[in-house]
PDB file of C-alpha atoms in Angstrom:
ATOM      1  CA  MET A   1       0.000   0.000   0.000  1.00 50.00           C
ATOM      2  CA  ASP A   2       1.585   3.278  -1.047  1.00 51.00           C
ATOM      3  CA  ALA A   3       1.234   6.710   0.566  1.00 52.00           C
ATOM      4  CA  LEU A   4      -1.737   7.747  -1.563  1.00 52.00           C
ATOM      5  CA  GLU A   5      -3.690   4.651  -0.571  1.00 57.00           C
ATOM      6  CA  TRP A   6      -2.834   5.230   3.109  1.00 52.00           C
ATOM      7  CA  GLY A   7      -4.004   8.840   2.832  1.00 54.00           C
ATOM      8  CA  ALA A   8      -7.265   7.751   1.216  1.00 57.00           C
ATOM      9  CA  ALA A   9      -7.800   5.105   3.890  1.00 55.00           C
ATOM     10  CA  LEU A  10      -7.192   7.607   6.699  1.00 51.00           C
ATOM     11  CA  ARG A  11      -9.556  10.142   5.117  1.00 55.00           C
ATOM     12  CA  ALA A  12     -12.235   7.456   4.842  1.00 54.00           C
ATOM     13  CA  VAL A  13     -11.809   6.428   8.498  1.00 52.00           C
ATOM     14  CA  SER A  14     -11.445   9.870  10.055  1.00 51.00           C
ATOM     15  CA  GLY A  15     -13.795  11.748   7.756  1.00 49.00           C
ATOM     16  CA  ARG A  16     -11.416  14.705   7.474  1.00 50.00           C
ATOM     17  CA  ALA A  17      -8.462  15.680   5.366  1.00 50.00           C
ATOM     18  CA  PHE A  18      -5.175  13.992   6.158  1.00 47.00           C
ATOM     19  CA  ARG A  19      -2.019  16.049   5.824  1.00 54.00           C
ATOM     20  CA  SER A  20       1.211  14.128   5.401  1.00 59.00           C
ATOM     21  CA  TYR A  21       4.585  15.050   6.832  1.00 57.00           C
ATOM     22  CA  ALA A  22       5.698  16.334   3.424  1.00 58.00           C
ATOM     23  CA  GLY A  23       2.601  18.535   3.246  1.00 63.00           C
ATOM     24  CA  LEU A  24       3.384  20.053   6.644  1.00 66.00           C
ATOM     25  CA  MET A  25       7.028  20.563   5.706  1.00 66.00           C
ATOM     26  CA  TYR A  26       6.129  22.358   2.484  1.00 75.00           C
ATOM     27  CA  ALA A  27       3.451  24.412   4.283  1.00 78.00           C
ATOM     28  CA  ARG A  28       6.066  25.618   6.798  1.00 78.00           C
ATOM     29  CA  ARG A  29       8.449  26.574   4.022  1.00 82.00           C
ATOM     30  CA  ARG A  30       5.726  28.287   1.976  1.00 86.00           C
ATOM     31  CA  ARG A  31       4.613  30.286   5.006  1.00 88.00           C
ATOM     32  CA  GLY A  32       8.144  31.601   5.617  1.00 88.00           C
ATOM     33  CA  TYR A  33       8.605  32.409   1.943  1.00 91.00           C
ATOM     34  CA  PHE A  34       5.327  34.337   1.690  1.00 93.00           C
ATOM     35  CA  TRP A  35       6.010  36.288   4.888  1.00 94.00           C
ATOM     36  CA  MET A  36       9.400  37.370   3.576  1.00 94.00           C
ATOM     37  CA  MET A  37       8.086  38.251   0.128  1.00 95.00           C
ATOM     38  CA  GLY A  38       5.177  40.126   1.697  1.00 96.00           C
ATOM     39  CA  GLY A  39       7.690  42.160   3.695  1.00 95.00           C
ATOM     40  CA  CYS A  40       9.618  42.836   0.492  1.00 96.00           C
ATOM     41  CA  ILE A  41       6.534  44.158  -1.289  1.00 97.00           C
ATOM     42  CA  LEU A  42       5.568  46.207   1.782  1.00 96.00           C
ATOM     43  CA  LEU A  43       9.024  47.817   1.836  1.00 96.00           C
ATOM     44  CA  PHE A  44       8.909  48.714  -1.859  1.00 95.00           C
ATOM     45  CA  VAL A  45       5.390  50.089  -1.789  1.00 96.00           C
ATOM     46  CA  SER A  46       5.809  52.064   1.421  1.00 96.00           C
ATOM     47  CA  ALA A  47       9.222  53.417   0.326  1.00 96.00           C
ATOM     48  CA  TRP A  48       7.838  55.025  -2.811  1.00 93.00           C
ATOM     49  CA  SER A  49       4.318  55.764  -1.572  1.00 95.00           C
ATOM     50  CA  PHE A  50       4.989  57.883   1.479  1.00 94.00           C
ATOM     51  CA  VAL A  51       8.535  57.483   2.890  1.00 95.00           C
ATOM     52  CA  ARG A  52      10.011  59.338  -0.117  1.00 94.00           C
ATOM     53  CA  LEU A  53       7.960  62.368   0.901  1.00 95.00           C
ATOM     54  CA  TRP A  54      10.032  62.682   4.084  1.00 95.00           C
ATOM     55  CA  SER A  55      13.376  61.239   3.018  1.00 96.00           C
ATOM     56  CA  VAL A  56      14.529  59.930  -0.350  1.00 96.00           C
ATOM     57  CA  PRO A  57      17.736  58.346   1.071  1.00 97.00           C
ATOM     58  CA  VAL A  58      15.651  56.339   3.541  1.00 96.00           C
ATOM     59  CA  ALA A  59      13.353  55.227   0.705  1.00 96.00           C
ATOM     60  CA  VAL A  60      16.375  54.129  -1.335  1.00 97.00           C
ATOM     61  CA  GLY A  61      17.731  52.276   1.709  1.00 97.00           C
ATOM     62  CA  MET A  62      14.393  50.502   2.126  1.00 96.00           C
ATOM     63  CA  CYS A  63      14.553  49.430  -1.518  1.00 96.00           C
ATOM     64  CA  VAL A  64      18.100  48.108  -1.077  1.00 97.00           C
ATOM     65  CA  VAL A  65      16.916  46.022   1.898  1.00 96.00           C
ATOM     66  CA  ALA A  66      13.911  44.843  -0.124  1.00 96.00           C
ATOM     67  CA  MET A  67      16.243  43.881  -2.972  1.00 96.00           C
ATOM     68  CA  VAL A  68      18.123  41.443  -0.706  1.00 96.00           C
ATOM     69  CA  ILE A  69      14.979  39.705   0.582  1.00 96.00           C
ATOM     70  CA  PRO A  70      13.973  37.599  -2.510  1.00 95.00           C
ATOM     71  CA  PRO A  71      17.203  35.547  -2.703  1.00 95.00           C
ATOM     72  CA  VAL A  72      17.087  34.982   1.061  1.00 93.00           C
ATOM     73  CA  ALA A  73      13.419  33.968   0.806  1.00 92.00           C
ATOM     74  CA  ALA A  74      14.310  31.437  -1.904  1.00 92.00           C
ATOM     75  CA  MET A  75      17.023  29.975   0.332  1.00 90.00           C
ATOM     76  CA  VAL A  76      14.603  29.748   3.252  1.00 85.00           C
ATOM     77  CA  ALA A  77      11.956  28.084   1.081  1.00 84.00           C
ATOM     78  CA  ASN A  78      14.421  25.472  -0.203  1.00 82.00           C
ATOM     79  CA  ARG A  79      16.269  24.871   3.056  1.00 79.00           C
ATOM     80  CA  ARG A  80      16.330  21.347   4.357  1.00 71.00           C
ATOM     81  CA  GLY A  81      15.383  21.156   8.023  1.00 67.00           C
ATOM     82  CA  PRO A  82      17.007  18.783  10.518  1.00 61.00           C
ATOM     83  CA  ASP A  83      13.973  16.487  10.503  1.00 59.00           C
ATOM     84  CA  ASP A  84      13.461  16.557   6.714  1.00 60.00           C
ATOM     85  CA  ARG A  85      14.507  13.126   5.489  1.00 56.00           C
ATOM     86  CA  TRP A  86      12.918  13.183   2.062  1.00 60.00           C
ATOM     87  CA  TRP A  87      16.332  13.134   0.348  1.00 61.00           C
ATOM     88  CA  ASP A  88      17.446  10.096   2.339  1.00 64.00           C
ATOM     89  CA  ASP A  89      14.321   7.988   2.104  1.00 68.00           C
ATOM     90  CA  PRO A  90      14.952   4.559   0.608  1.00 69.00           C
ATOM     91  CA  SER A  91      13.582   4.063  -2.895  1.00 72.00           C
ATOM     92  CA  GLY A  92      12.352   0.521  -2.271  1.00 77.00           C
ATOM     93  CA  ASP A  93      14.909  -1.071  -4.593  1.00 81.00           C
ATOM     94  CA  PRO A  94      17.412  -2.823  -2.276  1.00 83.00           C
ATOM     95  CA  LYS A  95      20.203  -2.881  -4.860  1.00 84.00           C
ATOM     96  CA  SER A  96      19.801   0.819  -5.665  1.00 80.00           C
ATOM     97  CA  ASP A  97      19.582   1.767  -1.971  1.00 79.00           C
ATOM     98  CA  GLU A  98      22.712  -0.248  -1.224  1.00 83.00           C
ATOM     99  CA  TRP A  99      24.546   1.445  -4.097  1.00 81.00           C
ATOM    100  CA  TRP A 100      23.547   4.967  -2.961  1.00 77.00           C
ATOM    101  CA  ASP A 101      24.436   4.152   0.661  1.00 78.00           C
ATOM    102  CA  GLU A 102      27.862   3.012  -0.495  1.00 81.00           C
ATOM    103  CA  LEU A 103      28.338   6.287  -2.410  1.00 77.00           C
ATOM    104  CA  ASP A 104      27.216   8.321   0.606  1.00 72.00           C
ATOM    105  CA  GLY A 105      29.468   6.341   2.953  1.00 76.00           C
ATOM    106  CA  LYS A 106      26.549   5.052   5.024  1.00 71.00           C
ATOM    107  CA  LYS A 107      25.844   1.585   6.295  1.00 68.00           C
ATOM    108  CA  ARG A 108      22.206   0.531   6.424  1.00 57.00           C
ATOM    109  CA  HIS A 109      21.160  -1.457   9.471  1.00 55.00           C
TER     110      HIS A 109
END
């Protein structure tokens, strides 16, 4: 039984949506990414909407800070957390898993 069948079985038993570990992991990453990008847009819009009326150098500084946020947001969204094991999960093919473990210098118990 694969993950999709397990999810369907759990939904049928519990009567509510089942969210997998991968779904929670991606939701956490998406949330951080959207918060950072929202802050970026807020900085740009506020810098040239009303901050420039008081101080153009401050507005330019806000835009420089906003310019740095998108690459950082992309790194945050693609960061692998300490509990994220989706790269290391076995594929199900014992020969392939053994070969990759040998390349990675790991011994499977």
